[in-house]
N, C-alpha and C. Protein backbone atom coordinates (compact mmCIF):
# COMPACT_ATOMS: atom_id res chain seq x y z
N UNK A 1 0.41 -132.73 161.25
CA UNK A 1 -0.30 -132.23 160.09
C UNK A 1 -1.56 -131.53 160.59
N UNK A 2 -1.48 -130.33 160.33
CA UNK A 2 -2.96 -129.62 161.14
C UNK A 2 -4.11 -129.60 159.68
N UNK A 3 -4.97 -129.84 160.36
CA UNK A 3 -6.38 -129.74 159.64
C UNK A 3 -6.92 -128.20 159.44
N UNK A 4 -7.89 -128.62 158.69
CA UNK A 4 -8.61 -127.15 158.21
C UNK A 4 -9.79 -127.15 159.43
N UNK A 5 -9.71 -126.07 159.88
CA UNK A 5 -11.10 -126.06 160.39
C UNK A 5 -12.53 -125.53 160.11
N UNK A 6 -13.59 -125.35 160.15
CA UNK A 6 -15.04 -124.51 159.31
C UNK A 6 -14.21 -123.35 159.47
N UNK A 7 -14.02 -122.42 160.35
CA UNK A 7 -13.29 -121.00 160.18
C UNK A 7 -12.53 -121.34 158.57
N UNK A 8 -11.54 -122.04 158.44
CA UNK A 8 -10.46 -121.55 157.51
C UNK A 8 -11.30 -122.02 155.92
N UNK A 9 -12.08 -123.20 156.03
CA UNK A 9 -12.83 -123.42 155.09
C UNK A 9 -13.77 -121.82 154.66
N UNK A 10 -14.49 -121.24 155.49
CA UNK A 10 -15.48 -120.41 155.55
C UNK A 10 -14.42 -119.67 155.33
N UNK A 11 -13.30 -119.27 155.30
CA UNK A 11 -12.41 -117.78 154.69
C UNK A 11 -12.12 -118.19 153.14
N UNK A 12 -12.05 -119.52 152.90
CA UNK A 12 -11.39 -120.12 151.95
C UNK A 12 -12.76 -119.72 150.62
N UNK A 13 -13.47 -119.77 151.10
CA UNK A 13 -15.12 -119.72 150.50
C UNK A 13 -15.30 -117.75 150.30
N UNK A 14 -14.54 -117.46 151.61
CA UNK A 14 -15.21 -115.84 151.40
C UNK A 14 -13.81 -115.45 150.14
N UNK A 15 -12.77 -116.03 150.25
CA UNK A 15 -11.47 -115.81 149.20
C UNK A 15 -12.15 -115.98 147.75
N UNK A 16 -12.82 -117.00 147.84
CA UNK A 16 -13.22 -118.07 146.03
C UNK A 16 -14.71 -116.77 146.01
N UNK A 17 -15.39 -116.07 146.65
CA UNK A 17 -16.30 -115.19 146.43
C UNK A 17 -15.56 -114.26 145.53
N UNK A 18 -14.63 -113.95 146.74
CA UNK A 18 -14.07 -112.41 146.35
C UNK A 18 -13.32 -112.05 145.22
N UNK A 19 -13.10 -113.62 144.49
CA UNK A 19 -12.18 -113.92 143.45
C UNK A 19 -12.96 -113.89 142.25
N UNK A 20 -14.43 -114.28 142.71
CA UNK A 20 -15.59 -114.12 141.96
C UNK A 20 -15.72 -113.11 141.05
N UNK A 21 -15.66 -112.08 142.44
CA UNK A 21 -16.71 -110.96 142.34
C UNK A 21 -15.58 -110.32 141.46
N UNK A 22 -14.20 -110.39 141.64
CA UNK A 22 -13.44 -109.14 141.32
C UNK A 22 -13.13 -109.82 139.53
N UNK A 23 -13.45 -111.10 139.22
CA UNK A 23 -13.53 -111.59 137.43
C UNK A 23 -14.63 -110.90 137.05
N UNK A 24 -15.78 -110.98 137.40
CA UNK A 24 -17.29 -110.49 137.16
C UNK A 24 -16.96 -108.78 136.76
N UNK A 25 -16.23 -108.05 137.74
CA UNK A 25 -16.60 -107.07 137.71
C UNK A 25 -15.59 -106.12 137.36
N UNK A 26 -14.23 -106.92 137.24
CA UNK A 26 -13.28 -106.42 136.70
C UNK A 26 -13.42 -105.70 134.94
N UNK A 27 -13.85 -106.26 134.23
CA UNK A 27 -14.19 -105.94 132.96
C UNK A 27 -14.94 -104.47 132.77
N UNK A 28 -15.68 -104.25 133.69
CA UNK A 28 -17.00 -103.18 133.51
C UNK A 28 -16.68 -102.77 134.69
N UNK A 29 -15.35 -102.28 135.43
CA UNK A 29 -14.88 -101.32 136.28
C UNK A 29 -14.86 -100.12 135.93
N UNK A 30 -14.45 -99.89 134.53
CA UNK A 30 -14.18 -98.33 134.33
C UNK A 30 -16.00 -97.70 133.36
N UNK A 31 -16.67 -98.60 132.76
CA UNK A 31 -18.20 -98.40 132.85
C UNK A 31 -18.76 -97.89 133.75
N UNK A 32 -18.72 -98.37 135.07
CA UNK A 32 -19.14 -97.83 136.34
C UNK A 32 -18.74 -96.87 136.77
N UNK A 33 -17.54 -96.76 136.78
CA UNK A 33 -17.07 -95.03 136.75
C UNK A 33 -17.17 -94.33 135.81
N UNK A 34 -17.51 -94.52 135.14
CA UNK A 34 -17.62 -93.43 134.28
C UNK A 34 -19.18 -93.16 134.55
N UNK A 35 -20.00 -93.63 134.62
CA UNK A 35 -21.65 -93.54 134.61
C UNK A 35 -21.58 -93.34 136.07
N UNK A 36 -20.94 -93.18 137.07
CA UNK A 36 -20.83 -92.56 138.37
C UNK A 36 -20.91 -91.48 138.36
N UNK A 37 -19.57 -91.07 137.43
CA UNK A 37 -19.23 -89.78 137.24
C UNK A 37 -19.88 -88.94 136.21
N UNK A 38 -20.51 -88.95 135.48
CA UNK A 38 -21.74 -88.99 134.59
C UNK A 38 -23.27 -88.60 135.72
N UNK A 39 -23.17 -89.22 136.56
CA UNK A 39 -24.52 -89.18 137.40
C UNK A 39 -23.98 -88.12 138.26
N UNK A 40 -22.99 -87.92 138.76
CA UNK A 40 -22.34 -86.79 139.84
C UNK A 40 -22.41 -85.29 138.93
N UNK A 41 -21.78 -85.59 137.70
CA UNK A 41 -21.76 -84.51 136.76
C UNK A 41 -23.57 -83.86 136.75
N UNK A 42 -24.15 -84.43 136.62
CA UNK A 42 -25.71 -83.75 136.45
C UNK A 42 -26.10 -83.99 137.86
N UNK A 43 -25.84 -84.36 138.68
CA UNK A 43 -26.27 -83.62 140.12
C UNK A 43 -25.82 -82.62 140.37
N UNK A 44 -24.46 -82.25 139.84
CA UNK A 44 -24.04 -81.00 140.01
C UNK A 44 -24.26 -79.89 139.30
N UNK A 45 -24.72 -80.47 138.06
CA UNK A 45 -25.57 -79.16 137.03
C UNK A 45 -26.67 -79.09 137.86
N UNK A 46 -27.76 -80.07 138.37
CA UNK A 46 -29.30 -79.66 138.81
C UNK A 46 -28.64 -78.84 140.18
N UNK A 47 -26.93 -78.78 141.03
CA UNK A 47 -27.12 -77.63 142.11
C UNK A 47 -26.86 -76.76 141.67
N UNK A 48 -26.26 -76.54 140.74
CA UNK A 48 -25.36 -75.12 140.23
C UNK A 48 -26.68 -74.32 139.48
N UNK A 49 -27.38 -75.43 138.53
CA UNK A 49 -28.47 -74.33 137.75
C UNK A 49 -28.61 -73.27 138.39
N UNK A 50 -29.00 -72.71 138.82
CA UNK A 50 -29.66 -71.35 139.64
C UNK A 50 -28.69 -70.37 139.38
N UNK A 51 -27.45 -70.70 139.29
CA UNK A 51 -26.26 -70.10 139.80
C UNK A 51 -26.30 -69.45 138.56
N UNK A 52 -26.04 -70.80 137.29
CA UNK A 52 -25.71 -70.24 136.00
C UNK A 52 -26.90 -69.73 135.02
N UNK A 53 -27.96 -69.51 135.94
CA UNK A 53 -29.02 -68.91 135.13
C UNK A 53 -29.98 -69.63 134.35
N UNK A 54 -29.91 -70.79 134.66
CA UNK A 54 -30.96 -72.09 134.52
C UNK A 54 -32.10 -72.43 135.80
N UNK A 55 -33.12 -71.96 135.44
CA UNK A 55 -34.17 -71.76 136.30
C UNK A 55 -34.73 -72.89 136.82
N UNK A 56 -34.21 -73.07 138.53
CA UNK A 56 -34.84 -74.38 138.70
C UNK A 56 -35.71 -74.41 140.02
N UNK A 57 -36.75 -75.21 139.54
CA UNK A 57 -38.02 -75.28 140.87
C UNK A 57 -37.46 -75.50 142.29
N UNK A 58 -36.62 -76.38 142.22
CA UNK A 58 -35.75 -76.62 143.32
C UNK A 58 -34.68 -76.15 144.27
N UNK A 59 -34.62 -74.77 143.75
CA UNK A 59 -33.45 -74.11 143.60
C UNK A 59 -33.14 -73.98 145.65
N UNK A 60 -34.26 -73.85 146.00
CA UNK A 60 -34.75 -73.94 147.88
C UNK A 60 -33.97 -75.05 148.46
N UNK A 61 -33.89 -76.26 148.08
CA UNK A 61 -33.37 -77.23 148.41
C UNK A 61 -32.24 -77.54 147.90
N UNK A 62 -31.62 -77.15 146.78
CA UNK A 62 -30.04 -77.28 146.21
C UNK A 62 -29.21 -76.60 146.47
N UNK A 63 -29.66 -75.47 146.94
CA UNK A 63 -28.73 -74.23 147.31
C UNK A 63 -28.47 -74.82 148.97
N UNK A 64 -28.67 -75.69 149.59
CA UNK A 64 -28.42 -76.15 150.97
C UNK A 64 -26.78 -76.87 150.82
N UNK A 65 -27.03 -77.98 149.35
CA UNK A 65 -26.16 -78.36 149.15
C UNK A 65 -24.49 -77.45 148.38
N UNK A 66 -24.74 -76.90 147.81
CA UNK A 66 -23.98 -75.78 147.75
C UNK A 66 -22.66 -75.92 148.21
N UNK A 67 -22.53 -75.70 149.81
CA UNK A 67 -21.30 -75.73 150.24
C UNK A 67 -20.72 -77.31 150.31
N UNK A 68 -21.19 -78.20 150.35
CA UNK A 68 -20.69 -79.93 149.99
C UNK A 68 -20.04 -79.71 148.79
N UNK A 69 -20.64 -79.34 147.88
CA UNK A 69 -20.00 -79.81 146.73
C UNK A 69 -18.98 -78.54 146.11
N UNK A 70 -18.78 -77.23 146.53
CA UNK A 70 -17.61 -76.41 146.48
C UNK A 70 -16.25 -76.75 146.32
N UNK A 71 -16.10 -78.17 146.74
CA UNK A 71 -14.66 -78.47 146.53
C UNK A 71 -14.74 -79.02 145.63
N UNK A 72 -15.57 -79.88 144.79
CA UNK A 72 -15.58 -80.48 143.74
C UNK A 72 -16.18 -79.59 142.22
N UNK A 73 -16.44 -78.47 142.49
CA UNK A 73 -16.74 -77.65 141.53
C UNK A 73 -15.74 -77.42 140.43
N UNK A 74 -14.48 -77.00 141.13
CA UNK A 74 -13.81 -76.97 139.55
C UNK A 74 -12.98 -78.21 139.16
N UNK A 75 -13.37 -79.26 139.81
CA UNK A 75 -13.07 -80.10 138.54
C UNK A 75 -14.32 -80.54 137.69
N UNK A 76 -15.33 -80.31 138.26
CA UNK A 76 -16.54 -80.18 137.25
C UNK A 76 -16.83 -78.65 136.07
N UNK A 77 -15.99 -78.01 136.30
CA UNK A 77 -16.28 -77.30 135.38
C UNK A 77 -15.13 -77.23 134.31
N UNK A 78 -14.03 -77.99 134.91
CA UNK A 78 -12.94 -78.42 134.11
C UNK A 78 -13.38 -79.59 133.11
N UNK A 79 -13.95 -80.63 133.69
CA UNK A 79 -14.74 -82.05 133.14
C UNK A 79 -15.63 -80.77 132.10
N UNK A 80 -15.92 -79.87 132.19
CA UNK A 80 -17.13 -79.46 131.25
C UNK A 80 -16.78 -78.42 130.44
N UNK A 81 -15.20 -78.16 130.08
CA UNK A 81 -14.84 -77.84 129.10
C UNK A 81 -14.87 -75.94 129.30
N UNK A 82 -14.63 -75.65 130.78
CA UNK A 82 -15.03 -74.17 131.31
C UNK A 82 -13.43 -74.30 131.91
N UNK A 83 -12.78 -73.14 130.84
CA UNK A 83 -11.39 -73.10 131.60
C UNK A 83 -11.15 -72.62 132.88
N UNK A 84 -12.45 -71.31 132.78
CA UNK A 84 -12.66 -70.71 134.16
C UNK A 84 -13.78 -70.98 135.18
N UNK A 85 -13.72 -70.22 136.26
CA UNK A 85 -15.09 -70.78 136.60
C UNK A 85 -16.33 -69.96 136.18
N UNK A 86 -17.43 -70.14 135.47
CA UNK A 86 -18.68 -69.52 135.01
C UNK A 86 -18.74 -68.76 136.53
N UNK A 87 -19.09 -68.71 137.34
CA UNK A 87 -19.54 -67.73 138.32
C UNK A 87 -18.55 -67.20 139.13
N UNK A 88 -19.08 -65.66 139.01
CA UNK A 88 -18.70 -64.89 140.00
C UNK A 88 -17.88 -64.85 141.54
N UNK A 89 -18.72 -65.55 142.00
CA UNK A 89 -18.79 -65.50 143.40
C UNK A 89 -17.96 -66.54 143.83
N UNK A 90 -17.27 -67.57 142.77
CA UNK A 90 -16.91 -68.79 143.21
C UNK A 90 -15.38 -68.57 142.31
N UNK A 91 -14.69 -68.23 143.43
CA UNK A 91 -12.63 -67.97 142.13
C UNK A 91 -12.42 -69.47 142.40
N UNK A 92 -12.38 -70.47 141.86
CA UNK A 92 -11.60 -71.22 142.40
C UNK A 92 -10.40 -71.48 141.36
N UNK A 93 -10.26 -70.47 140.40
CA UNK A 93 -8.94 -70.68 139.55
C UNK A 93 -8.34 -69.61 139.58
C-alpha cells in the first residue's frame, strides 16, 4: 500500500486551488472578455484616431504602434459596424 507523500499532498492542494479558482471564475468568464475586448476596442480607436480624422495629442507615439495592431484592424472595424475599411491606405477587405 504506498503512501502519499508532501509532493502528492502539495499537487493534491495545487488540484483543490485550481478547482477553486476555475468555480470562482467560471461564472464571470465571458464578463471578462468582453470588458477585455471593450478595453482593446478603445485602444484601438485612441491608435487609429489620427487616421480617421480624430485629432489626437498623441498621435507621435500611436502611430509607432500602428503596424502591431494591422492584423487586428479589420476585425475591429467589423466589431464596429464598418463593412469596409474607413481608410484608404489600409484594403484589408
Amino acid at each position: 500500500m504506498a503512501t502519499k507523500g508532501p509532493r502528492d499532498e502539495k499537487s493534491s492542494l495545487e488540484r483543490f486551488a485550481a478547482g477553486l479558482q476555475e468555480f470562482y471564475v467560471a461564472p464571470y468568464r465571458r464578463s471578462f472578455a468582453r470588458a477585455r475586448r471593450d478595453e482593446d476596442d478603445l485602444f484601438m480607436l485612441l491608435v487609429f484616431a489620427e487616421t480617421l480624422g480624430v485629432p489626437n495629442p498623441a498621435a507621435c507615439y500611436t502611430m509607432e504602434l500602428m503596424p502591431v495592431l494591422y492584423e487586428r484592424f479589420h476585425d475591429w472595424h467589423r466589431r464596429m459596424g464598418m463593412e469596409r475599411s474607413p481608410l484608404d491606405h489600409i484594403g484589408c477587405c
